[in-house]
Structure formats: C-alpha cells, structure tokens
Short mmCIF file of C-alpha atoms in Angstrom, two decimals:
data_model
loop_
_atom_site.label_atom_id
_atom_site.label_comp_id
_atom_site.label_asym_id
_atom_site.label_seq_id
_atom_site.Cartn_x
_atom_site.Cartn_y
_atom_site.Cartn_z
CA GLU A 1 7.92 -62.16 -4.72
CA VAL A 2 9.40 -60.90 -7.96
CA LYS A 3 12.48 -62.87 -8.99
CA LEU A 4 14.77 -62.65 -12.01
CA VAL A 5 17.54 -65.19 -12.24
CA GLU A 6 20.14 -65.05 -15.01
CA SER A 7 22.21 -67.99 -16.21
CA GLY A 8 24.57 -68.86 -19.12
CA GLY A 9 27.45 -66.68 -18.38
CA GLY A 10 31.05 -67.89 -18.46
CA LEU A 11 34.31 -67.65 -20.34
CA ALA A 12 34.27 -67.11 -24.06
CA GLN A 13 36.96 -66.44 -26.59
CA PRO A 14 37.08 -63.24 -28.73
CA GLY A 15 34.81 -63.73 -31.72
CA GLY A 16 32.86 -66.43 -29.84
CA SER A 17 29.28 -66.68 -28.75
CA LEU A 18 27.19 -67.13 -25.60
CA ARG A 19 23.46 -67.22 -24.92
CA LEU A 20 22.26 -65.77 -21.67
CA SER A 21 18.87 -66.77 -20.13
CA CYS A 22 16.72 -65.07 -17.43
CA ALA A 23 14.07 -66.98 -15.55
CA ALA A 24 11.26 -64.89 -14.13
CA SER A 25 8.79 -65.67 -11.41
CA GLY A 26 6.36 -63.92 -9.09
CA PHE A 27 4.51 -61.75 -11.71
CA THR A 28 2.76 -61.97 -15.05
CA PHE A 29 5.75 -62.16 -17.38
CA SER A 30 3.96 -61.75 -20.56
CA SER A 31 2.52 -58.32 -19.62
CA CYS A 32 6.01 -56.89 -18.83
CA LYS A 33 8.79 -55.18 -20.90
CA PHE A 34 12.36 -56.20 -20.24
CA HIS A 35 15.91 -54.93 -20.66
CA TRP A 36 19.44 -56.14 -20.45
CA VAL A 37 21.90 -53.90 -18.57
CA ARG A 38 25.55 -54.67 -18.09
CA GLN A 39 28.21 -53.67 -15.68
CA ALA A 40 31.91 -54.12 -16.52
CA PRO A 41 34.14 -54.94 -13.49
CA GLY A 42 34.56 -51.86 -11.24
CA ARG A 43 32.61 -49.77 -13.72
CA GLY A 44 29.21 -48.24 -14.15
CA LEU A 45 25.91 -49.41 -15.60
CA GLU A 46 25.32 -49.61 -19.35
CA TRP A 47 21.96 -50.18 -20.98
CA ILE A 48 22.16 -52.55 -23.97
CA ALA A 49 18.80 -53.95 -25.09
CA TYR A 50 15.00 -53.61 -24.69
CA ILE A 51 12.14 -55.91 -25.73
CA SER A 52 8.42 -55.08 -25.54
CA SER A 53 5.86 -57.40 -23.86
CA SER A 54 4.91 -58.98 -27.22
CA GLY A 55 8.51 -59.11 -28.49
CA ASN A 56 7.46 -57.16 -31.55
CA THR A 57 9.56 -54.03 -30.60
CA ILE A 58 13.31 -54.23 -29.93
CA TYR A 59 15.95 -51.68 -29.41
CA TYR A 60 19.76 -51.95 -28.94
CA SER A 61 22.58 -49.77 -27.87
CA ASP A 62 25.12 -48.84 -30.56
CA SER A 63 27.76 -50.81 -28.78
CA VAL A 64 25.95 -54.17 -29.32
CA LYS A 65 23.77 -53.65 -32.22
CA GLY A 66 24.37 -56.12 -35.03
CA ARG A 67 26.10 -58.52 -32.66
CA PHE A 68 23.55 -59.20 -29.87
CA THR A 69 19.93 -60.38 -30.16
CA ILE A 70 17.34 -60.01 -27.35
CA SER A 71 14.35 -62.39 -27.35
CA ARG A 72 11.76 -63.78 -25.11
CA ASP A 73 9.48 -66.86 -24.81
CA ASN A 74 6.35 -65.94 -22.96
CA ALA A 75 5.34 -69.63 -22.74
CA LYS A 76 8.62 -70.42 -21.04
CA ILE A 77 8.55 -67.26 -18.90
CA SER A 78 12.07 -66.54 -20.03
CA LEU A 79 14.14 -63.76 -21.50
CA TYR A 80 17.36 -64.36 -23.63
CA LEU A 81 20.39 -62.48 -24.89
CA GLN A 82 22.24 -64.20 -27.81
CA MET A 83 25.74 -62.70 -27.92
CA ASN A 84 27.85 -63.19 -30.99
CA SER A 85 31.18 -61.82 -32.17
CA LEU A 86 32.18 -61.19 -28.56
CA ARG A 87 34.91 -58.60 -27.74
CA ALA A 88 37.09 -58.16 -24.60
CA GLU A 89 35.06 -55.04 -23.94
CA ASP A 90 31.91 -57.10 -23.54
CA THR A 91 33.31 -58.59 -20.27
CA ALA A 92 30.77 -57.61 -17.63
CA VAL A 93 28.06 -58.79 -15.31
CA TYR A 94 24.74 -58.94 -17.37
CA HIS A 95 21.59 -58.00 -15.50
CA CYS A 96 18.10 -59.01 -16.61
CA VAL A 97 15.91 -56.01 -15.77
CA ARG A 98 12.06 -55.54 -15.69
CA GLU A 99 10.70 -52.25 -16.78
CA GLY A 100 8.28 -50.60 -14.19
CA ALA A 101 4.57 -50.38 -14.81
CA ASP A 102 4.89 -46.62 -15.20
CA ASP A 103 7.42 -47.20 -17.98
CA TYR A 104 10.88 -45.62 -18.58
CA ASN A 105 12.38 -47.08 -15.35
CA PHE A 106 13.86 -50.37 -14.17
CA ASP A 107 11.94 -51.64 -11.16
CA TYR A 108 13.39 -55.14 -10.58
CA TRP A 109 16.90 -56.39 -11.35
CA GLY A 110 18.41 -59.86 -11.32
CA LEU A 111 21.68 -60.39 -9.66
CA GLY A 112 23.38 -60.92 -12.99
CA THR A 113 25.66 -63.44 -14.68
CA LEU A 114 29.37 -62.83 -15.40
CA VAL A 115 30.56 -62.95 -18.96
CA THR A 116 34.36 -62.96 -19.48
CA VAL A 117 35.71 -62.60 -22.96
CA SER A 118 39.37 -63.56 -23.09
CA SER A 119 41.77 -65.81 -25.01
CA GLN B 1 25.32 -41.59 -26.45
CA SER B 2 27.66 -40.40 -23.64
CA ALA B 3 27.01 -41.31 -19.97
CA LEU B 4 25.37 -38.70 -17.75
CA THR B 5 27.83 -36.94 -15.53
CA GLN B 6 27.82 -37.52 -11.78
CA PRO B 7 30.37 -36.68 -9.15
CA PRO B 8 32.53 -39.70 -8.25
CA SER B 9 31.88 -39.41 -4.50
CA ALA B 10 29.86 -37.72 -1.82
CA SER B 11 29.77 -38.00 1.93
CA GLY B 12 28.10 -36.88 5.06
CA SER B 13 27.77 -37.72 8.69
CA PRO B 14 24.74 -39.65 10.11
CA GLY B 15 21.71 -37.43 10.18
CA GLN B 16 23.08 -34.95 7.61
CA SER B 17 21.91 -34.58 4.02
CA VAL B 18 23.79 -35.32 0.78
CA THR B 19 22.87 -34.25 -2.67
CA ILE B 20 24.07 -36.03 -5.87
CA SER B 21 23.87 -34.30 -9.25
CA CYS B 22 23.30 -35.90 -12.70
CA THR B 23 24.04 -33.73 -15.70
CA GLY B 24 22.95 -34.60 -19.20
CA THR B 25 21.64 -32.74 -22.23
CA SER B 26 18.42 -31.46 -23.70
CA SER B 27 18.24 -34.86 -25.52
CA ASP B 28 17.90 -36.82 -22.30
CA VAL B 29 17.67 -35.30 -18.82
CA GLY B 30 16.51 -31.89 -20.04
CA GLY B 31 14.03 -33.31 -22.61
CA TYR B 32 12.03 -35.75 -20.59
CA ASN B 33 10.84 -36.33 -17.08
CA TYR B 34 11.97 -39.86 -17.16
CA VAL B 35 14.98 -39.62 -14.83
CA SER B 36 15.35 -42.48 -12.30
CA TRP B 37 17.88 -43.25 -9.60
CA TYR B 38 19.29 -46.54 -8.44
CA GLN B 39 21.12 -47.64 -5.26
CA GLN B 40 23.58 -50.50 -5.52
CA HIS B 41 25.33 -52.11 -2.48
CA PRO B 42 28.54 -54.06 -3.15
CA GLY B 43 27.73 -57.39 -4.71
CA LYS B 44 24.01 -56.63 -4.92
CA ALA B 45 21.64 -55.87 -7.69
CA PRO B 46 20.70 -52.19 -8.21
CA LYS B 47 17.47 -51.03 -6.55
CA LEU B 48 15.05 -48.43 -7.89
CA MET B 49 14.86 -45.48 -5.56
CA ILE B 50 13.28 -42.63 -7.62
CA TYR B 51 11.49 -42.64 -10.94
CA GLU B 52 10.03 -39.90 -13.10
CA VAL B 53 12.33 -37.33 -11.48
CA ASN B 54 10.70 -37.34 -8.05
CA LYS B 55 8.42 -40.28 -7.49
CA ARG B 56 9.29 -42.90 -4.82
CA PRO B 57 8.39 -46.57 -5.28
CA SER B 58 6.51 -48.25 -2.43
CA GLY B 59 8.92 -49.13 0.36
CA VAL B 60 11.55 -46.40 -0.34
CA PRO B 61 11.96 -44.13 2.67
CA ASP B 62 10.89 -40.55 2.22
CA ARG B 63 14.37 -39.55 3.18
CA PHE B 64 15.10 -40.00 -0.54
CA SER B 65 13.93 -37.27 -2.82
CA GLY B 66 14.54 -36.21 -6.44
CA SER B 67 14.34 -32.99 -8.49
CA LYS B 68 15.36 -31.58 -11.84
CA SER B 69 16.35 -28.22 -13.23
CA GLY B 70 17.12 -27.94 -16.86
CA ASN B 71 19.64 -30.63 -17.87
CA THR B 72 20.64 -31.52 -14.32
CA ALA B 73 18.81 -33.83 -12.05
CA SER B 74 19.48 -34.30 -8.37
CA LEU B 75 18.96 -36.96 -5.65
CA THR B 76 18.92 -35.89 -2.05
CA VAL B 77 19.32 -38.26 0.91
CA SER B 78 18.21 -36.63 4.13
CA GLY B 79 18.93 -37.90 7.62
CA LEU B 80 21.77 -40.14 6.37
CA GLN B 81 21.92 -43.61 7.87
CA ALA B 82 24.63 -46.16 7.69
CA GLU B 83 22.77 -48.36 5.29
CA ASP B 84 22.64 -45.45 2.71
CA GLU B 85 26.33 -46.03 2.11
CA ALA B 86 26.27 -47.36 -1.54
CA ASP B 87 26.77 -46.50 -5.18
CA TYR B 88 24.08 -44.40 -6.77
CA TYR B 89 23.32 -44.17 -10.48
CA CYS B 90 20.97 -41.92 -12.39
CA SER B 91 19.35 -42.89 -15.58
CA SER B 92 17.36 -41.12 -18.35
CA PHE B 93 15.35 -42.07 -21.31
CA THR B 94 16.60 -40.57 -24.57
CA GLY B 95 13.57 -40.17 -26.73
CA THR B 96 15.46 -39.04 -29.81
CA THR B 97 17.14 -42.46 -30.03
CA LEU B 98 14.65 -44.51 -28.05
CA LYS B 99 17.42 -45.70 -25.75
CA TYR B 100 18.52 -45.22 -22.12
CA VAL B 101 21.63 -43.68 -20.64
CA PHE B 102 23.13 -44.15 -17.10
CA GLY B 103 25.14 -41.83 -15.07
CA THR B 104 28.78 -42.43 -14.18
CA GLY B 105 27.85 -43.29 -10.62
CA THR B 106 28.49 -41.72 -7.25
CA ARG B 107 29.81 -43.51 -4.20
CA VAL B 108 28.14 -42.16 -0.98
CA THR B 109 30.12 -42.60 2.19
CA VAL B 110 28.53 -42.23 5.62
CA LEU B 111 31.33 -40.72 7.82
#
C-alpha cells in the first residue's frame, strides 16, 4: 500500500523557518517524482514545488521561489520542504504528492501537515 | 499563473448526471492533454479521478468521465451516488512555465 506521511508542521512567526518531511512507503521511492501542494484553510489547491526522481531537476511556483527549497534523500526514502522567510499567506496544509507513472498528474497524496504563520 | 476557473457549486439528485467545467488558456488546458481531476472529501487527501483529459486510474468507477474542447475541460459524473458528494478540482500542466495550475474547485452536492 502506498503511503505518504508528512510531518514538521506547526506554528511559525513571520520571517521564520520550518522544515517539512514526508516519509514514503509501499513503492520504489527512488524511481518517482514528487511535488508539494498546499491548501490554505477553506481554500483551493496550490502547486508549489516539483523534484525529479534523481533530484537534479526542480521547479517552484512564483509564490515560493527563492524562499522554499524542495529536496529528497533516496537513501532515507524521504522528501523535504525547507521553508524560509515565512509569511502569513503561507498558512496552509502542505501535502506531499507523488507524480503518476504516466507523468503530469498526482496519483497519491499524503494527508498533509498544517503550517500556521502568525505572531 | 492564474487558477483555472470552475463553477463554485453543482448539484444533482441520485442517479442523475452532473458536469463540471474547467476553463483555462491556450498555455495550459488548451495547449496540452495533461488535464487531471481530483476528488476531495472533507478532511481527506485529494484522490486522482481522471488524468490526461479522459483516462481513469484503476479503481475509479466508469461513472466518472472527462473531456476537453479548446481551453475548457469537463468532468461528468453519471449516475450520481451519495458518496460522490465532495469537492472536485481540475489541474493542468503549463508547459510554457513548466509548472502546474489547479482549478478554483467545485463543491458537488447530491440532493
């Protein structure tokens, strides 16, 4: 069974930092591409970052570029999101998402971890 | 990159059909056959229902179907069932910027 479990969310102050982790199981992690997608409370989904299977190709949305860093450790079967210079508008549930084998879709999602940015 | 436009709500009685539209531009929906649809129940993670415009992942009932015309994609749920009541989001690859964009979301209510 494919499982993606996020952790590391919590309360952060504006300008602060948090590091999210995603533990994967039930499939060959190193062969898969991943994304982070967030959902602000009561709002829709927003794609924010992509990383290739090797980690060599990375893309970001304009809203987080320069502040967030996506990375992975294939040996630890984990995905990460380093979030710096946090803003109130970054408050959201952050989902770890696997890209489907056919590419260009999101076939498995974690339940997410809540990040709240507030003073 | 602006969100794709979906109607805020749609509804139908059990057994009826409901169709949700997803309107983008020639840079996303109209330019690529990489439109996908996701179902999200309250407090749950989104679930992939349709990919590449009209393909269904294993396990998704054939009551769910997708199509596209120009810059607008559509999801049709036929034979509505109570468990279909959820939020639905479309998504498209935007090749020009190598990014992804989601729709604004549609809440489907089964009357």
